[in-house]
XYZ file of C-alpha atoms in Angstrom:
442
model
C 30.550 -91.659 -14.370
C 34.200 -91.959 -13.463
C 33.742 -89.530 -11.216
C 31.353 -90.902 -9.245
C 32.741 -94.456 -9.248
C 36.039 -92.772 -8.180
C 33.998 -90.688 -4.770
C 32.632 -94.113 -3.838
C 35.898 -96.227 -4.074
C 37.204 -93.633 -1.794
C 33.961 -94.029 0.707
C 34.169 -97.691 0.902
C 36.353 -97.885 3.827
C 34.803 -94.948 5.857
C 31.756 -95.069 7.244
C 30.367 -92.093 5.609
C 26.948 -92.021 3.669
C 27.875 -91.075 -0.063
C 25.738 -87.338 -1.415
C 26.080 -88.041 -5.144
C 23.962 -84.800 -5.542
C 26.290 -82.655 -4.060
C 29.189 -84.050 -5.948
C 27.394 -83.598 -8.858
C 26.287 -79.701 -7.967
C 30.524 -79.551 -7.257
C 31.164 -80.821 -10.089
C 29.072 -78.575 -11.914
C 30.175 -75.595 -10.636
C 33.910 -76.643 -11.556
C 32.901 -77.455 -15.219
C 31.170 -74.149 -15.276
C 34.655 -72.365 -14.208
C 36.576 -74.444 -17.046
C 33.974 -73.515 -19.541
C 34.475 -69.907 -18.494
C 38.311 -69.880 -19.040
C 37.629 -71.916 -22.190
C 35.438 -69.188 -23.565
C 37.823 -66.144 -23.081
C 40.420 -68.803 -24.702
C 38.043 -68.598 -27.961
C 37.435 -65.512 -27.834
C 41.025 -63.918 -27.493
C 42.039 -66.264 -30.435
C 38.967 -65.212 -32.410
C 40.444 -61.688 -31.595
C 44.383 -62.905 -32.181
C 42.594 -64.456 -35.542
C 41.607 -61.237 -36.576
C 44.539 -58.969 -35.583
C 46.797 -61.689 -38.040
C 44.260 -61.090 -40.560
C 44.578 -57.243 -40.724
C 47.658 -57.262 -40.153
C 48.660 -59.171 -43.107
C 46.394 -57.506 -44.464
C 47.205 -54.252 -43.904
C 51.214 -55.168 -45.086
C 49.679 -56.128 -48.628
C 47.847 -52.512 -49.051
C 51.314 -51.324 -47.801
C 53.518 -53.346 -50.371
C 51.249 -51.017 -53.439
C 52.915 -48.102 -54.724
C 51.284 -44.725 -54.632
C 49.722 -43.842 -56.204
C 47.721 -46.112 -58.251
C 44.345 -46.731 -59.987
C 41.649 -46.315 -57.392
C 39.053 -47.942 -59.343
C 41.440 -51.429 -60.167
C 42.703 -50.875 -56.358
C 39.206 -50.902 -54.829
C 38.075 -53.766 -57.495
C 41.769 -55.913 -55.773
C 40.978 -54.650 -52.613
C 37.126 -55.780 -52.521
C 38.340 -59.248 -53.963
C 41.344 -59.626 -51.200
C 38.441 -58.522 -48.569
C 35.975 -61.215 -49.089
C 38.916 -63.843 -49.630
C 40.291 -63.130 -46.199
C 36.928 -62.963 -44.658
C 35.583 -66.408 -46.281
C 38.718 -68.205 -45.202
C 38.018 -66.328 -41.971
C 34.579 -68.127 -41.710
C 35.597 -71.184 -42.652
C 38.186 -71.826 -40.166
C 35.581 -70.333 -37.496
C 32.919 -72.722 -38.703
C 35.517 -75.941 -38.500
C 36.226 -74.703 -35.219
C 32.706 -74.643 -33.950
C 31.459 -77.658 -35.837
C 30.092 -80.184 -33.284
C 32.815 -83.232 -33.161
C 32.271 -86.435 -31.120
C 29.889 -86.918 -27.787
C 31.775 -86.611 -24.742
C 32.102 -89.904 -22.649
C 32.048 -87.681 -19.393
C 30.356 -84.165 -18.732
C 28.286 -81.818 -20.598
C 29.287 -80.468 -24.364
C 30.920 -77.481 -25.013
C 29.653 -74.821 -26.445
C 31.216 -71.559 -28.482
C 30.940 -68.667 -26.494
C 28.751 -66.053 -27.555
C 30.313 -63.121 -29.108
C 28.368 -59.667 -29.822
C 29.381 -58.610 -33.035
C 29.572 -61.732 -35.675
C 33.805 -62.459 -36.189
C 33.156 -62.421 -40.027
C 31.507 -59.332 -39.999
C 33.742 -57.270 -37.678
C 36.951 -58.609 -39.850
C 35.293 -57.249 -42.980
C 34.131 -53.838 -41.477
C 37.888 -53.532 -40.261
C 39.440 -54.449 -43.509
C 37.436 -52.218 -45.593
C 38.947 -49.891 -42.842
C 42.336 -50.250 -43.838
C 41.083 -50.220 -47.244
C 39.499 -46.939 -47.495
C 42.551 -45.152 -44.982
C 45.184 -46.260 -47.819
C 42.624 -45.479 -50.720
C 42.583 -41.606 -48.977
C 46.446 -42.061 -48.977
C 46.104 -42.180 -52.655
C 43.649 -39.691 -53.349
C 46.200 -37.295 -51.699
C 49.266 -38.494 -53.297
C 46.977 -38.071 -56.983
C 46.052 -35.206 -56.023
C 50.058 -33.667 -55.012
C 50.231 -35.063 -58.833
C 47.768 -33.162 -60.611
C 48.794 -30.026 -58.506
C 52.762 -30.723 -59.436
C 50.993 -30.694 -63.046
C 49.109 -27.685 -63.118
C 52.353 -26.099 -61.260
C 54.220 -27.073 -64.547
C 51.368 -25.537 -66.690
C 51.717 -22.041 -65.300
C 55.444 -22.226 -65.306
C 55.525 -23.405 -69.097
C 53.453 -20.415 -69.278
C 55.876 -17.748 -67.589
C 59.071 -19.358 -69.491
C 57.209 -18.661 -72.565
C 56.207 -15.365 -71.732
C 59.249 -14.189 -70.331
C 61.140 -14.851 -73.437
C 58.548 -12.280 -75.048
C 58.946 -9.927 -72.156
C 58.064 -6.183 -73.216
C 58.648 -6.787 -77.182
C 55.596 -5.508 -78.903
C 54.036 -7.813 -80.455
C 51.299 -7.774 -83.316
C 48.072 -9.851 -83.756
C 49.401 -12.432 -86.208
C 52.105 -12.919 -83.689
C 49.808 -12.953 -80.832
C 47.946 -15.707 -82.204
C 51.299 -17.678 -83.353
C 52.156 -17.070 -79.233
C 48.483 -18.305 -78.078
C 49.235 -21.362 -79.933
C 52.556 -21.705 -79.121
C 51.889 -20.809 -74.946
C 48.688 -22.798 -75.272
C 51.093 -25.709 -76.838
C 53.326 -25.824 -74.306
C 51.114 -25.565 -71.383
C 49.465 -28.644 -72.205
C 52.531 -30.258 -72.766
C 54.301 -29.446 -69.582
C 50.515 -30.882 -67.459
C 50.284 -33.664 -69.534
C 53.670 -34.558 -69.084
C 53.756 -34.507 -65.337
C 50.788 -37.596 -65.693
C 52.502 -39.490 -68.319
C 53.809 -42.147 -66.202
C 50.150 -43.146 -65.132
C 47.835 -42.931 -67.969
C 45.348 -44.081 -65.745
C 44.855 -39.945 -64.520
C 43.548 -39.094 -67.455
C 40.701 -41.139 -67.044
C 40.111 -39.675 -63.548
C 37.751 -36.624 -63.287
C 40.475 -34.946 -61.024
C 42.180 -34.628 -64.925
C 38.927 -32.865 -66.188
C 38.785 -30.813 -63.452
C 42.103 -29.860 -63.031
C 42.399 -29.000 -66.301
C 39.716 -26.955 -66.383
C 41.636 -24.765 -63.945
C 44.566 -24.325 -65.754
C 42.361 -22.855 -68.948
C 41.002 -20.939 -66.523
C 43.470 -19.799 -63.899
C 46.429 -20.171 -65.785
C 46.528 -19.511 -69.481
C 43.301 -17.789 -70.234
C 43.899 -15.192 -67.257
C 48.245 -14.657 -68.029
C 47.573 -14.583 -71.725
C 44.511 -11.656 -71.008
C 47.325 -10.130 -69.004
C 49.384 -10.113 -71.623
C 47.522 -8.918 -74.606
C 46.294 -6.133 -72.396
C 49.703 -5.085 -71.532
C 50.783 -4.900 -75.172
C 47.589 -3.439 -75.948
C 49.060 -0.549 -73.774
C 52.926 -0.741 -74.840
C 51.471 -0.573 -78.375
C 49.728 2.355 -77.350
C 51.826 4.260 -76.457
C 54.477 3.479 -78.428
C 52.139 4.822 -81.369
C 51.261 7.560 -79.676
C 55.091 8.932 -79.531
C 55.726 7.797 -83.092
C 52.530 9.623 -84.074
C 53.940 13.103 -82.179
C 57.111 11.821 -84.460
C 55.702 11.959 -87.421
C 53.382 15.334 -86.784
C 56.375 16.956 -85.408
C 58.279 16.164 -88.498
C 55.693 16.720 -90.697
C 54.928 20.175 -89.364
C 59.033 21.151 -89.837
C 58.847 19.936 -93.379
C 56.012 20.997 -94.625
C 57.087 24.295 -92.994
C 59.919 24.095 -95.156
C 58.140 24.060 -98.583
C 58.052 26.702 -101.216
C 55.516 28.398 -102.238
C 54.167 29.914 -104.057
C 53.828 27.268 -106.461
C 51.283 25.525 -109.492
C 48.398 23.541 -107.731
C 50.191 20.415 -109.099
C 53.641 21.146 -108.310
C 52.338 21.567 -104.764
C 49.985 18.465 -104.510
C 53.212 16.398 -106.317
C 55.160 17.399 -103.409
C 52.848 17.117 -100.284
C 52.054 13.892 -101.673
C 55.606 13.009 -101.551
C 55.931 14.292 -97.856
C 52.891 12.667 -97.005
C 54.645 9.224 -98.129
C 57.369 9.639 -96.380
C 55.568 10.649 -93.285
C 53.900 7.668 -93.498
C 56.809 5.447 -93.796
C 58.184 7.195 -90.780
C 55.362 5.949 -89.299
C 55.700 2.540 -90.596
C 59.294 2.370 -89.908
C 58.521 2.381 -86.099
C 56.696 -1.414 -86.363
C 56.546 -3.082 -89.241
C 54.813 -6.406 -88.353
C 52.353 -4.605 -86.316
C 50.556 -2.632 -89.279
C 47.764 -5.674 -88.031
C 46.735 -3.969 -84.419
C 44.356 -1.593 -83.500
C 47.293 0.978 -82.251
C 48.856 1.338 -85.515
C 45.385 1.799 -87.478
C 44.663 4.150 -84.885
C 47.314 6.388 -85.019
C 47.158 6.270 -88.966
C 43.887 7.191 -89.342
C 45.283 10.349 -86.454
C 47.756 10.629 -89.244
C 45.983 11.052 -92.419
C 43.550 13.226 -90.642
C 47.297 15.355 -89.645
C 47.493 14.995 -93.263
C 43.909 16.100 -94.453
C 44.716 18.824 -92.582
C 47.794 19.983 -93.548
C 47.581 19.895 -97.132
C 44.482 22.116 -96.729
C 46.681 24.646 -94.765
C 49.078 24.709 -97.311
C 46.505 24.720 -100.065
C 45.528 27.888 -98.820
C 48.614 29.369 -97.537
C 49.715 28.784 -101.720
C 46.477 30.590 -102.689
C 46.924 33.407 -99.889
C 50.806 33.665 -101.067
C 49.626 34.024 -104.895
C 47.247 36.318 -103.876
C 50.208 38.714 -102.131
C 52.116 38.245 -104.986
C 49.208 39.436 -107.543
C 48.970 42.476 -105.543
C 48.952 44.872 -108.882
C 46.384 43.076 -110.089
C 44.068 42.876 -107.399
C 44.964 46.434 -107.389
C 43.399 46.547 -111.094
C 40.513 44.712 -110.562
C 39.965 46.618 -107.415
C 40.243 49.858 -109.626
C 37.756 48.359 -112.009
C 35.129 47.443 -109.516
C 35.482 51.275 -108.530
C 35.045 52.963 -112.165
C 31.899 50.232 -112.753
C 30.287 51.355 -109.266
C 31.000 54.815 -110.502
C 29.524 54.363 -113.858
C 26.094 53.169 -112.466
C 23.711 55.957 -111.342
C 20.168 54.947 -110.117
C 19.608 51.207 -111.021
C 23.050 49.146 -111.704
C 23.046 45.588 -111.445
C 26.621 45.343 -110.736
C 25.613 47.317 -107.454
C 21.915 45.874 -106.745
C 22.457 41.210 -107.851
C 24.927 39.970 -106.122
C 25.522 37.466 -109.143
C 26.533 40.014 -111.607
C 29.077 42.152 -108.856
C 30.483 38.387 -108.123
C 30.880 37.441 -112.236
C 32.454 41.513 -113.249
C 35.016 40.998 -110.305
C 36.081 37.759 -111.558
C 36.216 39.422 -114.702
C 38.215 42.158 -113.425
C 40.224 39.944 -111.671
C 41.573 37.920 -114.740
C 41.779 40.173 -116.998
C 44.551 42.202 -114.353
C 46.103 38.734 -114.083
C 46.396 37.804 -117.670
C 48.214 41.290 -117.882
C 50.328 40.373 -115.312
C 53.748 38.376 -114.826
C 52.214 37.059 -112.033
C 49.098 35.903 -113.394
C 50.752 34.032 -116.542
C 52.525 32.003 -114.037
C 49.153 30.611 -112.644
C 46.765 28.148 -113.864
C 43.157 28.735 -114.656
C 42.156 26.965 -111.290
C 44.552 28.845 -109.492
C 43.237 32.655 -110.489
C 40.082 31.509 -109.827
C 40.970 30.306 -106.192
C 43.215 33.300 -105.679
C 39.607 35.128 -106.569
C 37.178 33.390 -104.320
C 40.147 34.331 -101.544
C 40.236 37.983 -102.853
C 36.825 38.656 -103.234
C 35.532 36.781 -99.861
C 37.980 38.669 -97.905
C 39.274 41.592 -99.921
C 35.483 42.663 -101.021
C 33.687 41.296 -98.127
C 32.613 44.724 -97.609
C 31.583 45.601 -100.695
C 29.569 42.203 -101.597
C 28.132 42.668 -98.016
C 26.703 45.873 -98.933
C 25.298 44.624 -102.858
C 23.420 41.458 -100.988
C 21.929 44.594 -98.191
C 20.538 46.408 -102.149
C 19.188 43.660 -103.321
C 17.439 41.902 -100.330
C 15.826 45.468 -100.006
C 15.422 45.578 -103.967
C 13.110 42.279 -103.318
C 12.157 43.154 -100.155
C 10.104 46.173 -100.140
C 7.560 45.332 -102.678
C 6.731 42.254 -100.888
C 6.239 44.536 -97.726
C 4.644 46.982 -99.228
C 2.083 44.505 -100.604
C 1.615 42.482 -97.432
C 0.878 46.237 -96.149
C -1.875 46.817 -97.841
C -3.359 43.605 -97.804
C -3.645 43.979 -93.767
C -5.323 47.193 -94.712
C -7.683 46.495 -96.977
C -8.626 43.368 -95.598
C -7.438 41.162 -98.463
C -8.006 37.543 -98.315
C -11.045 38.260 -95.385
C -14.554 35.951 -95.450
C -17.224 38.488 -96.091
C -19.687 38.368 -93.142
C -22.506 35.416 -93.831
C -25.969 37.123 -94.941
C -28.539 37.825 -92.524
C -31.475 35.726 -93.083
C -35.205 37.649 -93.591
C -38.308 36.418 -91.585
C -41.029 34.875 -94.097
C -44.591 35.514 -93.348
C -47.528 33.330 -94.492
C -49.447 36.303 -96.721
C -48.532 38.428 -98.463
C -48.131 42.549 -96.902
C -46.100 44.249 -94.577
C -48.095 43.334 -91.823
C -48.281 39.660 -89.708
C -51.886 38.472 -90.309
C -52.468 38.625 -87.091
C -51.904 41.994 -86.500
């Protein structure tokens, strides 16, 4: 070698015995010190290499807008990834390809690295790639929350233009659509400049939540609130309308015909009722209003069978002479019976003469020619069940006993005579085998 040829041009005028082999172990050891400084040259550009490579690529994932599709971004991303790392491995592997036979010395070799260059780079690149793809998923997810805020605030708005106005059920369901309407509106619109969300189950999901959270829960709120407003706001218009009714209906004369007096309750009860209407007309559709009018007409029922027999008690007053006839009748017929009198012993026959009684006094009466035939006979039924309670007390005492005793007496003396008894079962006689009074063998 040149090196050798070189030691012994310098030996040539000394008188010194040449020791190739230790020039060559020398040499050695020198090559091995440049081969070590040439390896950590490789290996920090390998590194350097690699470092340029994330860089750059770590400036393109930067240069993307958030947010963005993940799905196309990871489909770019995993394309730019194995790009970079092929040209990676390509410039490694014309690096390390073997080139011409050295003239002097040993050939190189690359040093040998742990962890394969290509591999590391793409480990470190789908690094970057999944930090800025969680850089996204927050940004889309500040997104869908700035959308579901606009939900629930298109909700309030809508709701507080309603505020406390009652509000019936064809108008609640015109507001469910119209709330509902808006809500969806005011999400969607928050998205609409990346029509790529809605494809995203965060879209689903979030949605989902605003049914829930948001408009199923405020508009339950709601309609339970108004379910109470309309509540009570029936229940004073209902004390209205008694209150009223009660004053008015205090305030009718009587006595008066049967007809005259259901013409005119009639004609409070409609205006009762429109009182009651008057206080919300477009919410005759809830549960509140049918409530209280069915509280109403029961007010109503109730009245008109108060006055019905307030008329009947006030006709009754004013027929006083001839109750006081028919009561002077009942007296000369009890007085014309002696033992057995049916007027005194059937309770049907005292009943049918005092009814008698009772219209014939009226039809002899001013009074009584002012009534109708259904009126006398309610004025009677009112006389007689209070007037003669005694008396038709004492005729039902006659003739339960009338009916009574016989059937006593009768059950008497069937106890005592044993009627309706089993007579006793014969007793059966011995039979002998001959004939006498005697057992043959005695």
């Amino acid at each position: 070698t040149k090196s050798v040829q070189f030691y012994m041009e310098l030996l040539k005028d000394f008188d010194v015995s040449p020791d190739i082999p230790e020039l060559r172990k020398r040499m050695s050891v020198h090559f091995q010190q440049k081969l070590g400084l040439y390896h950590e040259r490789v290996q920090r550009w390998v590194g350097e290499l690699i470092a340029k490579e994330k860089d750059g690529f770590s400036k393109l994932l930067s240069q993307r807008e958030l947010p963005f599709d993940p799905d196309v971004f990871r489909k770019k991303g995993e394309d730019a990834i194995r790009k970079l790392v092929d040209d990676f491995s390509a410039k490694l592997q014309v690096f390390s390809s073997r080139g011409k036979q050295p003239v002097h010395g040993k050939t190189a070799q690359m040093p040998v690295i742990t962890q394969d260059p290509a591999s590391q780079l793409s480990t470190d690149l789908h690094t970057l790639l999944s930090a800025r793809e969680l850089e996204n998923e927050r940004e889309i997810a500040q997104y869908f929350k700035a959308a579901v805020a606009a939900a629930e605030e298109a909700v309030d708005r809508e709701l507080k233009v309603i505020g406390n106005k009652l509000v019936g059920m064809a108008q609640m369901k015109e507001l469910y659509s119209i709330v509902q309407s808006r809500c969806w509106q005011a999400f969607e619109d928050k998205l609409a400049g990346h029509k790529w969300m809605k494809l995203l189950h965060h879209h689903k999901t979030h949605k989902s939540l605003v049914q829930t959270d948001t408009y199923d829960n405020k508009m339950a709120r709601f309609n339970a609130a108004n379910d109470q407003r309309l509540s009570a706001h029936f229940r004073t218009a209902l004390e209205r309308c008694r209150s009223s009714y009660k004053t008015r209906k205090t305030n009718m004369a009587m006595p008066v015909s049967e007809s005259d007096l259901v013409a005119e309750h009639r004609q409070l009860a409609a205006s009762v009722r429109e009182l009651l209407d008057e206080q919300g007309r477009d919410l005759q559709d809830t549960d509140a209003y049918r409530g209280a009018l069915r509280s109403l007409e029961t007010v109503l029922e109730e009245g008109f069978a108060q006055i019905k027999q307030k008329n009947v008690e006030l006709w009754k007053v004013h027929s006083d002479e001839a109750t006081r006839c028919a009561l002077r009748e009942n007296e000369a017929a009890h007085k014309n019976c002696r033992y057995v009198c049916l007027f005194t012993w059937v309770p049907m026959v005292h009943k049918a003469k005092s009814r008698k009684h009772l219209l014939n006094c009226l039809s002899r009466s001013g009074t009584g020619t002012r009534m109708s035939q259904s009126m006398q006979n309610q004025v009677f039924e009112d006389w007689y069940n209070k007037d003669l309670a005694h008396d038709a007390a004492t005729v039902w005492t006659n003739f339960c006993l009338f009916l009574g005793t016989p059937i006593i007496g009768t059950l008497g003396l069937c106890l005592v005579s044993g009627c309706g008894r089993r007579p006793p079962p014969p007793i059966p006689q011995q039979q002998y085998p001959y004939a006498g009074t005697r057992p043959w063998y005695g």
